[in-house]
Short mmCIF file of C-alpha atoms and ligand atoms in Angstrom, two decimals:
data_model
loop_
_atom_site.label_atom_id
_atom_site.label_comp_id
_atom_site.label_asym_id
_atom_site.label_seq_id
_atom_site.Cartn_x
_atom_site.Cartn_y
_atom_site.Cartn_z
CA MET A 1 89.08 91.48 80.49
CA GLY A 2 91.75 90.01 78.23
CA ARG A 3 93.93 88.78 81.07
CA VAL A 4 91.04 87.16 82.99
CA LEU A 5 89.72 85.45 79.85
CA ALA A 6 93.21 84.31 78.82
CA TRP A 7 93.70 82.79 82.27
CA GLN A 8 90.36 80.98 82.17
CA LEU A 9 91.03 79.69 78.63
CA GLN A 10 94.49 78.54 79.58
CA GLN A 11 93.11 76.74 82.65
CA GLN A 12 90.71 74.88 80.33
CA GLY A 13 93.63 73.65 78.19
CA PHE A 14 93.41 76.11 75.29
CA GLN A 15 96.59 77.47 73.73
CA VAL A 16 96.42 81.25 74.13
CA ILE A 17 98.46 83.93 72.34
CA LEU A 18 98.12 87.52 73.56
CA TYR A 19 98.75 90.73 71.63
CA ASP A 20 98.94 93.96 73.63
CA GLN A 21 99.87 97.40 72.40
CA ALA A 22 101.25 98.23 75.86
CA SER A 23 104.66 97.36 77.23
CA THR A 24 104.94 94.74 79.97
CA ASP A 25 103.51 97.07 82.63
CA GLY A 26 100.38 97.53 80.47
CA GLU A 27 99.84 101.05 81.82
CA ALA A 28 97.54 102.13 78.97
CA ALA A 29 94.71 99.94 80.26
CA ALA A 30 91.79 101.41 82.20
CA ALA A 31 92.18 98.37 84.44
CA PHE A 32 95.42 99.79 85.91
CA VAL A 33 93.52 102.77 87.32
CA ALA A 34 90.52 100.85 88.66
CA ALA A 35 89.66 100.78 92.33
CA GLY A 36 88.87 97.06 92.05
CA MET A 37 85.47 97.20 93.72
CA LEU A 38 83.26 94.14 93.28
CA ALA A 39 80.14 96.01 94.35
CA PRO A 40 77.01 94.86 92.47
CA TYR A 41 74.62 96.12 95.18
CA ALA A 42 76.16 99.58 95.52
CA GLU A 43 76.31 99.93 91.73
CA LEU A 44 72.52 99.43 91.56
CA GLU A 45 72.32 103.13 92.32
CA SER A 46 73.22 103.81 88.69
CA ALA A 47 73.58 100.45 86.90
CA GLU A 48 71.07 98.17 85.17
CA SER A 49 69.81 94.82 86.51
CA ASP A 50 71.96 92.97 83.94
CA VAL A 51 75.10 94.42 85.51
CA PHE A 52 73.81 93.37 88.93
CA GLN A 53 73.10 89.77 87.84
CA LEU A 54 76.44 89.39 86.04
CA GLY A 55 78.14 91.01 89.04
CA LEU A 56 76.60 88.47 91.44
CA ARG A 57 77.88 85.66 89.21
CA SER A 58 81.35 87.20 89.16
CA LEU A 59 81.32 87.48 92.96
CA GLU A 60 80.85 83.69 92.99
CA LEU A 61 83.59 83.12 90.41
CA TRP A 62 86.32 85.49 91.70
CA PRO A 63 87.32 83.34 94.73
CA GLN A 64 88.03 80.36 92.39
CA ILE A 65 90.13 82.55 90.08
CA ILE A 66 91.98 84.11 93.01
CA HIS A 67 92.62 80.63 94.42
CA SER A 68 93.96 79.33 91.09
CA LEU A 69 96.34 82.34 91.00
CA LYS A 70 97.33 81.84 94.68
CA ALA A 71 96.51 85.54 95.20
CA GLN A 72 94.26 85.38 98.29
CA HIS A 73 96.13 88.36 99.77
CA LEU A 74 94.71 90.55 96.97
CA PHE A 75 91.04 89.72 97.64
CA HIS A 76 89.13 91.44 100.46
CA ALA A 77 85.62 90.55 101.56
CA GLY A 78 84.87 93.38 103.97
CA GLY A 79 81.60 94.70 102.48
CA THR A 80 80.46 98.28 101.87
CA LEU A 81 79.00 101.00 104.09
CA VAL A 82 76.77 103.52 102.31
CA VAL A 83 76.44 106.84 104.16
CA ALA A 84 74.90 110.28 103.65
CA HIS A 85 75.27 113.42 105.74
CA PRO A 86 72.16 114.26 107.82
CA GLN A 87 71.04 116.95 105.32
CA ASP A 88 71.32 114.42 102.45
CA GLN A 89 69.37 111.55 104.03
CA ALA A 90 66.92 111.59 101.12
CA TYR A 91 69.67 110.16 98.88
CA LEU A 92 70.16 107.23 101.23
CA GLN A 93 66.40 106.67 101.37
CA ARG A 94 66.23 106.74 97.58
CA PHE A 95 69.00 104.15 97.37
CA GLN A 96 67.13 101.96 99.88
CA GLN A 97 64.06 102.19 97.66
CA GLN A 98 66.14 101.17 94.66
CA LEU A 99 67.34 98.09 96.55
CA GLN A 100 63.74 97.26 97.47
CA TYR A 101 62.69 97.70 93.84
CA HIS A 102 65.31 95.12 92.89
CA GLN A 103 63.96 92.84 95.67
CA ILE A 104 67.23 92.74 97.60
CA ALA A 105 66.66 90.76 100.78
CA PRO A 106 67.07 92.85 103.98
CA GLU A 107 69.94 90.63 105.21
CA HIS A 108 71.96 91.80 102.17
CA SER A 109 71.44 95.48 103.06
CA PRO A 110 70.83 96.03 106.80
CA LEU A 111 70.52 99.61 108.08
CA LEU A 112 72.98 100.29 110.93
CA SER A 113 72.12 102.79 113.66
CA LYS A 114 74.64 105.38 114.88
CA GLN A 115 75.43 103.10 117.84
CA GLN A 116 76.02 100.09 115.59
CA LEU A 117 78.21 102.21 113.31
CA ALA A 118 80.16 103.54 116.31
CA ALA A 119 80.91 99.98 117.47
CA THR A 120 83.07 99.35 114.38
CA ASN A 121 83.80 102.81 112.95
CA SER A 122 83.92 105.49 115.63
CA GLY A 123 85.26 108.13 113.22
CA LEU A 124 82.44 107.60 110.73
CA ALA A 125 79.88 107.69 113.55
CA GLU A 126 81.10 111.20 114.43
CA ARG A 127 79.80 112.42 111.07
CA PHE A 128 76.93 110.05 110.20
CA ASP A 129 73.71 109.08 111.98
CA MET A 130 73.30 105.76 110.18
CA ALA A 131 74.78 103.60 107.43
CA LEU A 132 73.42 101.07 105.01
CA SER A 133 75.59 97.96 105.10
CA LEU A 134 76.20 95.78 102.01
CA PRO A 135 78.08 92.95 103.74
CA THR A 136 78.63 90.59 100.79
CA GLU A 137 80.59 93.00 98.60
CA SER A 138 84.34 92.60 98.08
CA TRP A 139 87.29 94.32 96.50
CA ILE A 140 90.49 93.38 94.73
CA TYR A 141 93.86 95.07 94.61
CA ALA A 142 93.50 95.70 90.91
CA ARG A 143 96.99 96.73 89.79
CA GLU A 144 98.64 93.97 91.76
CA LEU A 145 96.20 91.39 90.42
CA LEU A 146 97.00 92.41 86.84
CA GLY A 147 100.67 91.71 87.61
CA VAL A 148 99.82 88.32 89.13
CA LEU A 149 97.67 87.43 86.10
CA GLN A 150 100.51 88.40 83.77
CA GLN A 151 103.06 86.34 85.69
CA GLY A 152 100.64 83.38 85.92
CA LEU A 153 100.03 83.45 82.18
CA LEU A 154 103.75 83.70 81.36
CA ASP A 155 104.57 80.88 83.83
CA GLN A 156 102.03 78.69 82.02
CA GLY A 157 103.83 79.32 78.73
CA VAL A 158 101.33 81.72 77.19
CA GLN A 159 102.93 83.68 74.33
CA TRP A 160 102.58 87.41 74.99
CA HIS A 161 103.42 89.92 72.25
CA HIS A 162 103.99 93.27 73.99
CA ASN A 163 104.22 96.61 72.22
CA CYS A 164 102.17 95.11 69.43
CA ALA A 165 99.27 97.35 68.37
CA VAL A 166 96.48 95.39 66.72
CA ALA A 167 94.82 97.35 63.91
CA LYS A 168 91.91 94.95 63.35
CA VAL A 169 90.43 91.84 64.87
CA ASN A 170 88.39 89.89 62.33
CA ASN A 171 86.92 86.41 62.02
CA GLY A 172 89.85 84.18 63.15
CA GLN A 173 92.34 86.93 62.34
CA ILE A 174 94.53 89.37 64.26
CA ILE A 175 95.94 92.09 62.03
CA SER A 176 98.98 94.06 63.18
CA ALA A 177 101.84 95.91 61.48
CA ALA A 178 103.63 92.54 61.31
CA GLY A 179 100.86 91.11 59.12
CA VAL A 180 97.78 88.90 59.36
CA HIS A 181 97.88 86.17 62.01
CA HIS A 182 95.39 83.28 61.72
CA PHE A 183 93.79 81.46 64.66
CA ASP A 184 90.87 79.14 65.46
CA TRP A 185 89.37 82.04 67.43
CA ALA A 186 90.18 85.74 67.55
CA ILE A 187 88.97 87.57 70.67
CA ASP A 188 88.89 91.36 70.79
CA CYS A 189 89.32 92.75 74.33
CA ARG A 190 91.00 96.02 73.37
CA GLY A 191 88.71 98.27 75.42
CA LEU A 192 88.82 101.78 73.97
CA GLY A 193 91.52 100.57 71.54
CA ALA A 194 88.73 98.87 69.54
CA GLN A 195 87.03 102.18 68.70
CA ALA A 196 87.89 101.96 64.97
CA GLN A 197 85.88 98.73 64.73
CA ILE A 198 83.18 99.66 67.30
CA PRO A 199 82.43 103.32 66.42
CA GLN A 200 79.77 103.82 69.13
CA LEU A 201 82.37 103.12 71.83
CA ARG A 202 83.42 106.19 73.87
CA GLY A 203 85.75 106.97 76.75
CA VAL A 204 84.49 108.14 80.14
CA ARG A 205 87.29 109.69 82.17
CA GLY A 206 87.78 108.64 85.78
CA GLU A 207 90.25 110.07 88.30
CA VAL A 208 91.36 108.46 91.55
CA ILE A 209 93.53 109.60 94.48
CA GLU A 210 95.42 107.41 96.93
CA VAL A 211 95.98 108.80 100.42
CA HIS A 212 97.84 107.60 103.50
CA ALA A 213 95.84 108.35 106.65
CA PRO A 214 97.44 106.88 109.80
CA GLU A 215 94.63 108.33 111.98
CA VAL A 216 91.91 106.49 110.08
CA ASP A 217 91.08 102.82 110.47
CA ILE A 218 88.25 101.92 108.10
CA LYS A 219 88.03 98.28 107.07
CA GLN A 220 85.08 98.42 104.68
CA MET A 221 84.52 100.16 101.37
CA VAL A 222 82.57 103.37 101.95
CA ARG A 223 80.21 105.15 99.53
CA LEU A 224 79.10 108.69 100.20
CA MET A 225 75.72 109.68 98.78
CA HIS A 226 75.87 113.38 98.00
CA PRO A 227 74.00 115.73 95.65
CA HIS A 228 77.21 116.76 93.85
CA TYR A 229 80.25 114.89 95.14
CA ARG A 230 79.78 111.16 94.97
CA LEU A 231 82.72 109.45 96.57
CA TYR A 232 83.85 105.92 97.25
CA LEU A 233 86.68 104.83 99.45
CA VAL A 234 88.51 101.53 99.12
CA PRO A 235 90.87 100.46 101.95
CA ARG A 236 94.37 99.32 101.07
CA ASP A 237 97.14 98.01 103.35
CA ASN A 238 98.73 100.09 106.11
CA HIS A 239 96.09 102.88 106.37
CA HIS A 240 96.19 103.64 102.67
CA TYR A 241 92.88 104.44 100.95
CA LEU A 242 91.93 104.78 97.31
CA LEU A 243 89.24 107.35 96.65
CA GLY A 244 87.33 107.93 93.49
CA ALA A 245 86.07 108.44 91.10
CA THR A 246 85.03 111.18 88.77
CA GLN A 247 82.91 110.37 85.73
CA ILE A 248 83.54 112.87 82.94
CA GLU A 249 82.47 112.64 79.29
CA THR A 250 85.84 112.78 77.57
CA ASP A 251 88.62 110.44 76.52
CA ASP A 252 91.28 112.85 77.80
CA GLN A 253 93.67 110.81 79.97
CA SER A 254 95.82 113.69 81.19
CA ASN A 255 96.51 114.30 84.89
CA ILE A 256 93.76 114.90 87.45
CA SER A 257 92.23 118.41 87.30
CA VAL A 258 92.22 120.89 90.18
CA ARG A 259 88.41 120.78 90.29
CA SER A 260 88.28 116.99 90.51
CA ALA A 261 90.97 116.90 93.19
CA LEU A 262 89.17 119.57 95.24
CA GLU A 263 85.83 117.78 94.98
CA LEU A 264 87.18 114.33 95.83
CA LEU A 265 89.31 115.60 98.71
CA SER A 266 86.52 117.81 100.15
CA ALA A 267 84.17 114.85 100.12
CA LEU A 268 86.89 112.73 101.74
CA TYR A 269 87.47 115.24 104.51
CA SER A 270 83.73 115.31 105.21
CA LEU A 271 83.76 111.54 105.84
CA HIS A 272 86.11 111.34 108.79
CA PRO A 273 88.09 113.96 110.76
CA GLY A 274 91.22 111.81 110.56
CA PHE A 275 91.56 112.52 106.84
CA ALA A 276 92.59 116.13 107.59
CA GLU A 277 96.19 115.05 108.10
CA ALA A 278 96.22 112.38 105.39
CA ARG A 279 99.00 112.54 102.80
CA ILE A 280 98.28 112.37 99.08
CA VAL A 281 100.35 109.51 97.77
CA ARG A 282 99.28 109.08 94.14
CA THR A 283 96.74 110.24 91.59
CA ALA A 284 95.73 108.41 88.43
CA THR A 285 93.47 108.91 85.44
CA GLY A 286 91.93 106.40 83.06
CA CYS A 287 89.12 106.17 80.54
CA ARG A 288 86.38 103.59 80.85
CA PRO A 289 85.26 101.98 77.57
CA ALA A 290 81.51 102.65 77.38
CA LEU A 291 78.72 101.81 74.93
CA PRO A 292 75.61 104.02 74.64
CA ASP A 293 73.50 101.77 76.93
CA HIS A 294 76.33 101.44 79.51
CA LEU A 295 75.97 97.67 79.30
CA PRO A 296 78.71 95.16 78.50
CA SER A 297 78.59 93.49 75.12
CA VAL A 298 79.78 90.00 74.13
CA VAL A 299 79.26 89.56 70.40
CA THR A 300 80.12 86.31 68.62
CA ASP A 301 80.43 86.10 64.83
CA ASN A 302 81.81 82.75 63.62
CA GLN A 303 85.39 82.55 64.99
CA LEU A 304 85.35 86.10 66.36
CA ILE A 305 84.29 87.31 69.82
CA ARG A 306 84.24 90.97 70.78
CA ILE A 307 83.93 91.81 74.48
CA ASN A 308 83.63 95.48 75.28
CA GLY A 309 81.63 98.24 76.99
CA LEU A 310 82.69 97.18 80.49
CA PHE A 311 82.40 100.85 81.54
CA ARG A 312 82.60 101.18 85.37
CA HIS A 313 82.50 97.43 85.90
CA GLY A 314 85.48 95.67 84.31
CA PHE A 315 86.55 93.84 87.46
CA LEU A 316 83.00 93.28 88.58
CA LEU A 317 82.02 91.68 85.27
CA ALA A 318 85.15 90.05 83.81
CA PRO A 319 84.71 86.53 85.30
CA ALA A 320 81.04 86.29 84.27
CA LEU A 321 81.78 87.60 80.75
CA ALA A 322 84.76 85.24 80.44
CA GLU A 323 82.43 82.39 81.41
CA ALA A 324 80.00 83.45 78.67
CA ALA A 325 82.79 83.64 76.07
CA LEU A 326 84.15 80.26 77.14
CA ALA A 327 80.70 78.72 76.75
CA GLN A 328 80.53 80.09 73.19
CA ILE A 329 83.90 78.59 72.31
CA GLN A 330 83.28 75.23 73.99
CA GLY A 331 79.79 74.92 72.53
CA HIS A 332 80.94 75.58 68.98
C1 FAD B 401 88.98 105.60 87.70
C2 FAD B 401 88.42 104.26 87.39
C3 FAD B 401 87.96 103.46 88.43
C4 FAD B 401 87.42 102.20 88.17
N1 FAD B 401 87.03 101.41 89.22
C5 FAD B 401 86.48 100.20 88.96
C6 FAD B 401 86.07 99.36 90.03
O1 FAD B 401 86.22 99.71 91.21
N2 FAD B 401 85.52 98.15 89.74
C7 FAD B 401 85.36 97.72 88.45
O2 FAD B 401 84.84 96.62 88.26
N3 FAD B 401 85.75 98.49 87.41
C8 FAD B 401 86.30 99.72 87.64
N4 FAD B 401 86.70 100.50 86.60
C9 FAD B 401 86.39 100.08 85.23
C10 FAD B 401 87.42 99.14 84.65
O3 FAD B 401 88.71 99.66 84.81
C11 FAD B 401 87.12 98.93 83.16
O4 FAD B 401 85.78 98.52 83.02
C12 FAD B 401 88.02 97.86 82.59
O5 FAD B 401 89.37 98.19 82.74
C13 FAD B 401 87.72 97.61 81.12
O6 FAD B 401 88.46 96.48 80.76
P1 FAD B 401 88.94 96.22 79.28
O7 FAD B 401 89.83 95.04 79.34
O8 FAD B 401 87.74 96.20 78.38
O9 FAD B 401 89.76 97.54 78.87
P2 FAD B 401 91.24 98.05 79.44
O10 FAD B 401 91.29 97.78 80.87
O11 FAD B 401 91.36 99.42 78.95
O12 FAD B 401 92.24 97.09 78.68
C14 FAD B 401 92.40 97.16 77.27
C15 FAD B 401 93.64 96.38 76.88
O13 FAD B 401 93.73 96.35 75.47
C16 FAD B 401 95.01 96.81 75.09
N5 FAD B 401 94.85 97.47 73.78
C17 FAD B 401 94.16 98.60 73.51
N6 FAD B 401 94.23 98.89 72.21
C18 FAD B 401 95.00 97.94 71.63
C19 FAD B 401 95.44 97.68 70.31
N7 FAD B 401 95.10 98.48 69.29
N8 FAD B 401 96.21 96.60 70.10
C20 FAD B 401 96.57 95.78 71.11
N9 FAD B 401 96.19 95.96 72.38
C21 FAD B 401 95.40 97.03 72.64
C22 FAD B 401 95.46 97.75 76.19
O14 FAD B 401 96.88 97.90 76.22
C23 FAD B 401 94.94 97.00 77.41
O15 FAD B 401 95.83 95.99 77.79
C24 FAD B 401 87.30 101.75 86.82
C25 FAD B 401 87.79 102.53 85.78
C26 FAD B 401 88.34 103.78 86.05
C27 FAD B 401 88.87 104.61 84.91
#
C-alpha cells in the first residue's frame, strides 16, 4: 500500500519520504508473499460488495500505474477459471448464484462446457465437466513489482529510510527511535506493524507454494471450489505456478506446516494430472492485516491518514485506496 501510494503521490508532484522497518528487500511485508491476483469477481465468494467495487476501480487504475513504471511484463490479463469436481458442483452453483445476486452480467462470467474447456485446457477438461470463466480478471507478479516500485521511487529521488521502525504515526508526525519528524501529512501504511495504534487489527496467516510443472500449460488463474481445500493457482513464467493460500487465524509467520502443504498439494494434484511430476520450488508464509469486518479502512484525521485492513486484497485494492487518500490530500 505504501509503495503504491508513494508512487502516485510522487507522480502528482508531492515530495515523499518513506520510513520502513524492513531492509531494502522489505521481506517483512505481507505483500512479498502475495499471489498478486486482481480478482474482484472471484473474491465475491467471500468478500463484501465494497471490496468488489474498489477492486473494479483498481482494475481500471492498474494499467496506468504499470505503464508509468514501464512494467508491462509484470501484468497479466488472462482471466480466471473457476472449477469444481463433479461431486462438488453445488459449490460452483452457489458461486454462480452469488454472482447473480451481485448482478454480474453474464458476459463477465460465462459458463464453459467440457468441450469449450478442452479447447484451451485439455488437462483441466480431463478432471472437470465445466468451468465458470471470469475473463476480465488479471494478475501481477507481486514480488517483482515491489522491486520495480522501489527502484522507480529511488530513481525519482524519493528519500527512503530503511531499517527504521516507526513507533507511532500521529497528526503530521512520524515518531521513530531517532526522534519526532514533522511533515505536512503523515500516512500510516504499516500493515500489521500498526497494531499498537490500531488494537483491533489482527494477522491472518497465509501460506503459498511455488511449483515448476513442465507438463502443465495453464494460462489463466484457476480457483478450485471444494468443501475443505480451497485452492487458487496463478501462472508464472516458464511453467511455474503459485498456489495458495491457507487462511489461518494466527499471526505466526513461521514456515508452512505439514498439514497446509499436504492440503494445498493434494488439491493441486486433483486439478491436473501433469502436477504429479511437478517440483516444489519455494514456499512462503505471510500474515494479512485484517480488521474485524474484513474491510479496508482509510481514516483521515487532520494531517494524518491511516490505511489498513487490506486483508486478502492489498494488490486488488491499493490503487483505489491510494486514489481516495490522494483526493483527501488534494482536497484539503
Ligand atoms: C499468502 C498471501 C497471499 C495473498 N495474495 C493476495 C493476492 O493474490 N491479491 C491481493 O490483492 N492480495 C493478496 N494478499 C494480501 C496482501 O498481501 C495484503 O493485503 C497486503 O500486503 C497488505 O498491504 P499493507 O501495505 O497494508 O501491509 P504489508 O504488505 O504487510 O506492508 C507493511 C509495510 O510496513 C512496514 N512496517 C511494518 N511495521 C513498521 C514499523 N513499525 N515501522 C516502519 N515500517 C513498518 C513493513 O516493513 C512493510 O513494508 C495475500 C497475502 C498473503 C499473506
